[in-house]
């Protein structure tokens, strides 16, 4: 009788199938036959894919409960905020408040400013003497995070933002991040107290960070808004500076 791919030893089949994209494994290969479904569901296959793509670390062995989900989340992980560093002007941002002399983009370090730690960040958004706020709404399904994944696994959602003041003017910084349901009901929120920076500050860039865990099921959108204004009402762009915002979704480890 003619030998087929199904006659291969299991470890060889695992090695071969682990070379395929996850989408093909789950949508096509898993439906071929009972043997392939069994192999596609094997922990060893997904661990092999993690090793191949650099997601695997020895000390994760005991803390990963589902290697398939771990691989998928690592593979999807990226910054979901578009145009975080003003390289595309205001593209992808909704200007919710644009008062005073309005939002502006400046090059690092800017007047009476300092460089940020990351040399790849070359620009920032800067506010004026009236309230300036801008936002993005992230649709999770469009980004590859399907409903069942969000509801059952509830991966970590990590939010980061960077802000700084000019040396010569006081200003105010605000951040609000909301996890929203399909009907835009707020399921979880991060809204720290506004940061007020006094005149003659060190002008250093500072990071603010928050991790959403154990949030309710039903999250379909993430709404991110930041901004502020100067506190001395000077014409021009003396308010808070923001850049390098990020939202990432990653696997939960014990």
mmCIF file of C-alpha atoms in Angstrom:
data_model
loop_
_atom_site.group_PDB
_atom_site.id
_atom_site.type_symbol
_atom_site.label_atom_id
_atom_site.label_comp_id
_atom_site.label_asym_id
_atom_site.label_seq_id
_atom_site.Cartn_x
_atom_site.Cartn_y
_atom_site.Cartn_z
ATOM 1 C CA UNK A 1 0.000 0.000 0.000
ATOM 2 C CA UNK A 2 1.145 3.541 -0.703
ATOM 3 C CA UNK A 3 2.543 5.470 2.276
ATOM 4 C CA UNK A 4 0.786 8.763 3.099
ATOM 5 C CA UNK A 5 1.634 11.688 5.339
ATOM 6 C CA UNK A 6 -0.607 10.131 7.990
ATOM 7 C CA UNK A 7 1.862 7.225 8.285
ATOM 8 C CA UNK A 8 4.574 9.551 9.585
ATOM 9 C CA UNK A 9 5.579 9.205 13.241
ATOM 10 C CA UNK A 10 3.776 11.671 15.530
ATOM 11 C CA UNK A 11 6.931 13.660 16.362
ATOM 12 C CA UNK A 12 7.671 14.161 12.634
ATOM 13 C CA UNK A 13 4.078 15.262 11.980
ATOM 14 C CA UNK A 14 4.328 17.707 14.897
ATOM 15 C CA UNK A 15 7.539 19.145 13.437
ATOM 16 C CA UNK A 16 6.010 19.521 9.949
ATOM 17 C CA UNK A 17 2.721 21.030 11.093
ATOM 18 C CA UNK A 18 4.498 23.411 13.462
ATOM 19 C CA UNK A 19 5.959 25.124 10.381
ATOM 20 C CA UNK A 20 2.486 26.233 9.235
ATOM 21 C CA UNK A 21 0.784 29.509 10.270
ATOM 22 C CA UNK A 22 -1.577 29.205 13.247
ATOM 23 C CA UNK A 23 -4.563 30.289 11.138
ATOM 24 C CA UNK A 24 -4.011 27.389 8.707
ATOM 25 C CA UNK A 25 -3.561 24.919 11.556
ATOM 26 C CA UNK A 26 -6.780 25.921 13.284
ATOM 27 C CA UNK A 27 -8.991 26.519 10.254
ATOM 28 C CA UNK A 28 -7.773 23.894 7.786
ATOM 29 C CA UNK A 29 -5.417 21.250 9.189
ATOM 30 C CA UNK A 30 -7.543 20.580 12.256
ATOM 31 C CA UNK A 31 -10.460 19.632 9.982
ATOM 32 C CA UNK A 32 -8.509 17.113 7.840
ATOM 33 C CA UNK A 33 -8.988 14.054 10.064
ATOM 34 C CA UNK A 34 -9.119 12.890 13.691
ATOM 35 C CA UNK A 35 -5.346 12.287 13.760
ATOM 36 C CA UNK A 36 -4.521 15.801 12.543
ATOM 37 C CA UNK A 37 -7.007 17.344 14.973
ATOM 38 C CA UNK A 38 -5.275 15.445 17.787
ATOM 39 C CA UNK A 39 -1.811 16.607 16.652
ATOM 40 C CA UNK A 40 -2.905 20.243 16.171
ATOM 41 C CA UNK A 41 -4.248 20.241 19.732
ATOM 42 C CA UNK A 42 -1.025 18.861 21.218
ATOM 43 C CA UNK A 43 0.826 21.070 23.698
ATOM 44 C CA UNK A 44 4.136 19.987 22.116
ATOM 45 C CA UNK A 45 3.166 21.465 18.730
ATOM 46 C CA UNK A 46 2.388 24.915 20.162
ATOM 47 C CA UNK A 47 5.420 24.823 22.425
ATOM 48 C CA UNK A 48 7.499 24.021 19.337
ATOM 49 C CA UNK A 49 6.000 27.033 17.521
ATOM 50 C CA UNK A 50 6.828 29.215 20.544
ATOM 51 C CA UNK A 51 10.430 27.965 20.492
ATOM 52 C CA UNK A 52 10.689 28.570 16.747
ATOM 53 C CA UNK A 53 9.500 32.189 17.026
ATOM 54 C CA UNK A 54 11.359 33.101 20.209
ATOM 55 C CA UNK A 55 8.342 33.162 22.573
ATOM 56 C CA UNK A 56 9.509 30.211 24.682
ATOM 57 C CA UNK A 57 11.507 30.533 27.880
ATOM 58 C CA UNK A 58 12.376 27.548 30.107
ATOM 59 C CA UNK A 59 11.027 29.219 33.245
ATOM 60 C CA UNK A 60 7.573 29.580 31.626
ATOM 61 C CA UNK A 61 6.980 25.812 31.620
ATOM 62 C CA UNK A 62 5.008 25.748 34.860
ATOM 63 C CA UNK A 63 3.236 29.074 34.461
ATOM 64 C CA UNK A 64 1.638 28.587 31.008
ATOM 65 C CA UNK A 65 -1.674 26.747 31.258
ATOM 66 C CA UNK A 66 -2.494 26.747 27.526
ATOM 67 C CA UNK A 67 0.397 26.886 25.043
ATOM 68 C CA UNK A 68 -1.912 27.350 22.057
ATOM 69 C CA UNK A 69 -3.439 30.515 23.529
ATOM 70 C CA UNK A 70 -0.009 31.626 24.763
ATOM 71 C CA UNK A 71 1.398 31.337 21.221
ATOM 72 C CA UNK A 72 -1.568 33.139 19.623
ATOM 73 C CA UNK A 73 -1.355 36.044 22.108
ATOM 74 C CA UNK A 74 2.424 36.345 21.694
ATOM 75 C CA UNK A 75 2.031 36.262 17.907
ATOM 76 C CA UNK A 76 -0.672 38.957 17.953
ATOM 77 C CA UNK A 77 1.107 41.177 20.488
ATOM 78 C CA UNK A 78 1.923 44.655 19.188
ATOM 79 C CA UNK A 79 1.089 48.267 19.949
ATOM 80 C CA UNK A 80 -2.616 48.762 19.168
ATOM 81 C CA UNK A 81 -2.302 52.567 19.316
ATOM 82 C CA UNK A 82 -1.727 53.843 15.800
ATOM 83 C CA UNK A 83 0.599 56.794 15.152
ATOM 84 C CA UNK A 84 1.736 57.013 18.797
ATOM 85 C CA UNK A 85 4.701 59.317 18.152
ATOM 86 C CA UNK A 86 3.166 61.888 15.760
ATOM 87 C CA UNK A 87 5.051 60.597 12.712
ATOM 88 C CA UNK A 88 1.788 60.710 10.700
ATOM 89 C CA UNK A 89 0.705 64.083 12.085
ATOM 90 C CA UNK A 90 -2.765 63.596 13.639
ATOM 91 C CA UNK A 91 -3.800 60.591 11.553
ATOM 92 C CA UNK A 92 -5.793 57.956 13.532
ATOM 93 C CA UNK A 93 -6.441 60.399 16.401
ATOM 94 C CA UNK A 94 -9.809 62.027 17.155
ATOM 95 C CA UNK A 95 -9.321 65.555 18.504
ATOM 96 C CA UNK A 96 -11.948 65.667 21.264
ATOM 97 C CA UNK A 97 -10.888 69.084 22.577
ATOM 98 C CA UNK A 98 -8.697 71.415 20.560
ATOM 99 C CA UNK A 99 -8.803 74.765 22.324
ATOM 100 C CA UNK A 100 -6.416 77.657 22.933
ATOM 101 C CA UNK A 101 -3.918 77.631 20.073
ATOM 102 C CA UNK A 102 -4.825 73.943 19.523
ATOM 103 C CA UNK A 103 -2.755 70.763 19.392
ATOM 104 C CA UNK A 104 0.626 70.978 17.694
ATOM 105 C CA UNK A 105 3.429 68.554 16.799
ATOM 106 C CA UNK A 106 7.048 69.399 17.675
ATOM 107 C CA UNK A 107 10.400 67.695 17.238
ATOM 108 C CA UNK A 108 12.247 66.249 20.222
ATOM 109 C CA UNK A 109 13.505 67.796 22.519
ATOM 110 C CA UNK A 110 11.581 70.996 21.704
ATOM 111 C CA UNK A 111 11.912 74.435 23.356
ATOM 112 C CA UNK A 112 13.029 74.134 26.990
ATOM 113 C CA UNK A 113 12.584 70.361 26.784
ATOM 114 C CA UNK A 114 14.615 67.174 27.092
ATOM 115 C CA UNK A 115 15.138 64.078 24.966
ATOM 116 C CA UNK A 116 13.122 60.971 25.782
ATOM 117 C CA UNK A 117 14.997 57.779 26.712
ATOM 118 C CA UNK A 118 14.027 55.997 23.468
ATOM 119 C CA UNK A 119 16.063 57.455 20.557
ATOM 120 C CA UNK A 120 13.492 56.118 18.058
ATOM 121 C CA UNK A 121 10.940 58.649 19.371
ATOM 122 C CA UNK A 122 11.571 61.829 17.392
ATOM 123 C CA UNK A 123 8.319 63.805 17.796
ATOM 124 C CA UNK A 124 5.606 64.559 20.341
ATOM 125 C CA UNK A 125 2.156 66.149 20.533
ATOM 126 C CA UNK A 126 1.897 69.354 22.589
ATOM 127 C CA UNK A 127 -1.116 71.119 24.128
ATOM 128 C CA UNK A 128 -1.966 74.797 24.448
ATOM 129 C CA UNK A 129 -3.595 77.114 27.008
ATOM 130 C CA UNK A 130 -7.094 75.705 26.428
ATOM 131 C CA UNK A 131 -8.099 72.063 27.059
ATOM 132 C CA UNK A 132 -6.586 69.736 24.426
ATOM 133 C CA UNK A 133 -7.620 66.063 24.455
ATOM 134 C CA UNK A 134 -7.335 63.384 21.776
ATOM 135 C CA UNK A 135 -8.456 59.771 21.662
ATOM 136 C CA UNK A 136 -8.457 56.464 19.817
ATOM 137 C CA UNK A 137 -11.082 53.705 19.882
ATOM 138 C CA UNK A 138 -9.631 50.228 19.323
ATOM 139 C CA UNK A 139 -11.962 47.529 17.972
ATOM 140 C CA UNK A 140 -10.543 44.270 19.298
ATOM 141 C CA UNK A 141 -12.041 41.972 16.663
ATOM 142 C CA UNK A 142 -10.484 44.076 13.894
ATOM 143 C CA UNK A 143 -7.103 43.629 15.605
ATOM 144 C CA UNK A 144 -7.455 39.821 15.685
ATOM 145 C CA UNK A 145 -8.755 39.363 19.253
ATOM 146 C CA UNK A 146 -11.955 37.370 18.861
ATOM 147 C CA UNK A 147 -14.761 37.480 21.448
ATOM 148 C CA UNK A 148 -14.250 34.000 22.917
ATOM 149 C CA UNK A 149 -10.535 34.669 23.437
ATOM 150 C CA UNK A 150 -11.233 37.909 25.337
ATOM 151 C CA UNK A 151 -14.094 36.427 27.388
ATOM 152 C CA UNK A 152 -12.544 33.092 28.367
ATOM 153 C CA UNK A 153 -8.830 33.895 28.623
ATOM 154 C CA UNK A 154 -9.031 37.594 29.549
ATOM 155 C CA UNK A 155 -5.433 38.367 28.586
ATOM 156 C CA UNK A 156 -3.514 41.193 30.241
ATOM 157 C CA UNK A 157 -4.126 44.625 28.722
ATOM 158 C CA UNK A 158 -1.135 46.894 29.386
ATOM 159 C CA UNK A 159 -1.463 50.656 28.866
ATOM 160 C CA UNK A 160 1.531 53.010 28.786
ATOM 161 C CA UNK A 161 1.932 56.699 28.034
ATOM 162 C CA UNK A 162 4.774 59.223 28.229
ATOM 163 C CA UNK A 163 4.385 62.875 29.239
ATOM 164 C CA UNK A 164 6.620 65.853 29.971
ATOM 165 C CA UNK A 165 6.451 69.584 30.665
ATOM 166 C CA UNK A 166 8.508 72.481 29.401
ATOM 167 C CA UNK A 167 11.013 73.774 31.944
ATOM 168 C CA UNK A 168 9.527 77.285 31.914
ATOM 169 C CA UNK A 169 5.760 76.706 32.227
ATOM 170 C CA UNK A 170 3.447 74.728 34.489
ATOM 171 C CA UNK A 171 0.950 72.309 32.976
ATOM 172 C CA UNK A 172 -1.592 69.556 33.607
ATOM 173 C CA UNK A 173 -1.719 65.993 32.238
ATOM 174 C CA UNK A 174 -4.733 63.651 32.176
ATOM 175 C CA UNK A 175 -5.266 60.071 30.990
ATOM 176 C CA UNK A 176 -8.420 57.930 30.743
ATOM 177 C CA UNK A 177 -8.555 54.363 29.438
ATOM 178 C CA UNK A 178 -11.817 52.418 29.317
ATOM 179 C CA UNK A 179 -12.632 48.818 28.449
ATOM 180 C CA UNK A 180 -15.999 48.906 26.690
ATOM 181 C CA UNK A 181 -18.689 46.348 25.872
ATOM 182 C CA UNK A 182 -20.345 45.905 22.488
ATOM 183 C CA UNK A 183 -22.869 48.587 23.552
ATOM 184 C CA UNK A 184 -20.040 50.896 24.753
ATOM 185 C CA UNK A 185 -20.821 50.271 28.437
ATOM 186 C CA UNK A 186 -17.733 50.860 30.633
ATOM 187 C CA UNK A 187 -16.623 47.499 32.086
ATOM 188 C CA UNK A 188 -13.334 48.735 33.571
ATOM 189 C CA UNK A 189 -11.573 52.098 33.732
ATOM 190 C CA UNK A 190 -8.141 53.516 34.514
ATOM 191 C CA UNK A 191 -8.344 57.211 35.317
ATOM 192 C CA UNK A 192 -5.582 58.387 37.640
ATOM 193 C CA UNK A 193 -5.645 61.779 39.312
ATOM 194 C CA UNK A 194 -4.499 64.546 36.944
ATOM 195 C CA UNK A 195 -0.770 65.278 37.159
ATOM 196 C CA UNK A 196 -0.030 68.961 37.759
ATOM 197 C CA UNK A 197 3.565 69.996 37.023
ATOM 198 C CA UNK A 198 4.756 73.296 38.445
ATOM 199 C CA UNK A 199 6.759 75.937 36.555
ATOM 200 C CA UNK A 200 10.553 75.455 36.540
ATOM 201 C CA UNK A 201 10.284 71.664 36.477
ATOM 202 C CA UNK A 202 13.023 69.237 35.411
ATOM 203 C CA UNK A 203 11.224 68.723 32.036
ATOM 204 C CA UNK A 204 11.988 64.981 32.240
ATOM 205 C CA UNK A 205 9.814 62.529 30.272
ATOM 206 C CA UNK A 206 7.889 60.222 32.615
ATOM 207 C CA UNK A 207 6.020 56.999 31.904
ATOM 208 C CA UNK A 208 2.621 56.127 33.325
ATOM 209 C CA UNK A 209 1.559 52.478 33.152
ATOM 210 C CA UNK A 210 -1.445 50.332 34.092
ATOM 211 C CA UNK A 211 -2.281 46.642 33.615
ATOM 212 C CA UNK A 212 -5.912 45.504 33.357
ATOM 213 C CA UNK A 213 -6.396 41.986 34.786
ATOM 214 C CA UNK A 214 -9.457 39.975 35.835
ATOM 215 C CA UNK A 215 -11.773 42.390 34.035
ATOM 216 C CA UNK A 216 -15.360 41.281 33.287
ATOM 217 C CA UNK A 217 -16.146 39.291 30.119
ATOM 218 C CA UNK A 218 -17.625 41.203 27.198
ATOM 219 C CA UNK A 219 -14.771 43.619 26.391
ATOM 220 C CA UNK A 220 -15.000 44.543 22.688
ATOM 221 C CA UNK A 221 -13.367 47.994 22.537
ATOM 222 C CA UNK A 222 -10.599 49.912 24.281
ATOM 223 C CA UNK A 223 -10.931 53.706 24.445
ATOM 224 C CA UNK A 224 -7.760 55.701 25.131
ATOM 225 C CA UNK A 225 -7.773 59.461 25.754
ATOM 226 C CA UNK A 226 -5.027 61.785 26.960
ATOM 227 C CA UNK A 227 -4.140 65.469 26.980
ATOM 228 C CA UNK A 228 -4.288 68.554 29.167
ATOM 229 C CA UNK A 229 -3.164 72.176 28.947
ATOM 230 C CA UNK A 230 -0.743 74.699 30.403
ATOM 231 C CA UNK A 231 -1.671 76.185 33.768
ATOM 232 C CA UNK A 232 -0.473 79.731 33.095
ATOM 233 C CA UNK A 233 -2.626 80.488 30.035
ATOM 234 C CA UNK A 234 0.247 81.566 27.828
ATOM 235 C CA UNK A 235 -0.492 81.903 24.117
ATOM 236 C CA UNK A 236 1.302 79.237 22.106
ATOM 237 C CA UNK A 237 2.259 75.686 23.032
ATOM 238 C CA UNK A 238 3.378 75.645 26.642
ATOM 239 C CA UNK A 239 1.155 72.780 27.832
ATOM 240 C CA UNK A 240 1.775 69.104 28.488
ATOM 241 C CA UNK A 241 3.662 67.075 25.873
ATOM 242 C CA UNK A 242 2.678 63.452 25.127
ATOM 243 C CA UNK A 243 4.150 60.710 22.950
ATOM 244 C CA UNK A 244 4.954 56.994 22.653
ATOM 245 C CA UNK A 245 1.526 55.847 23.883
ATOM 246 C CA UNK A 246 0.876 52.105 23.780
ATOM 247 C CA UNK A 247 -1.735 49.443 24.430
ATOM 248 C CA UNK A 248 -0.610 45.832 24.248
ATOM 249 C CA UNK A 249 -2.494 42.596 24.935
ATOM 250 C CA UNK A 250 -0.467 39.644 26.144
ATOM 251 C CA UNK A 251 -0.757 36.249 27.809
ATOM 252 C CA UNK A 252 -1.362 35.877 31.523
ATOM 253 C CA UNK A 253 1.348 33.922 33.315
ATOM 254 C CA UNK A 254 1.030 32.668 36.884
#
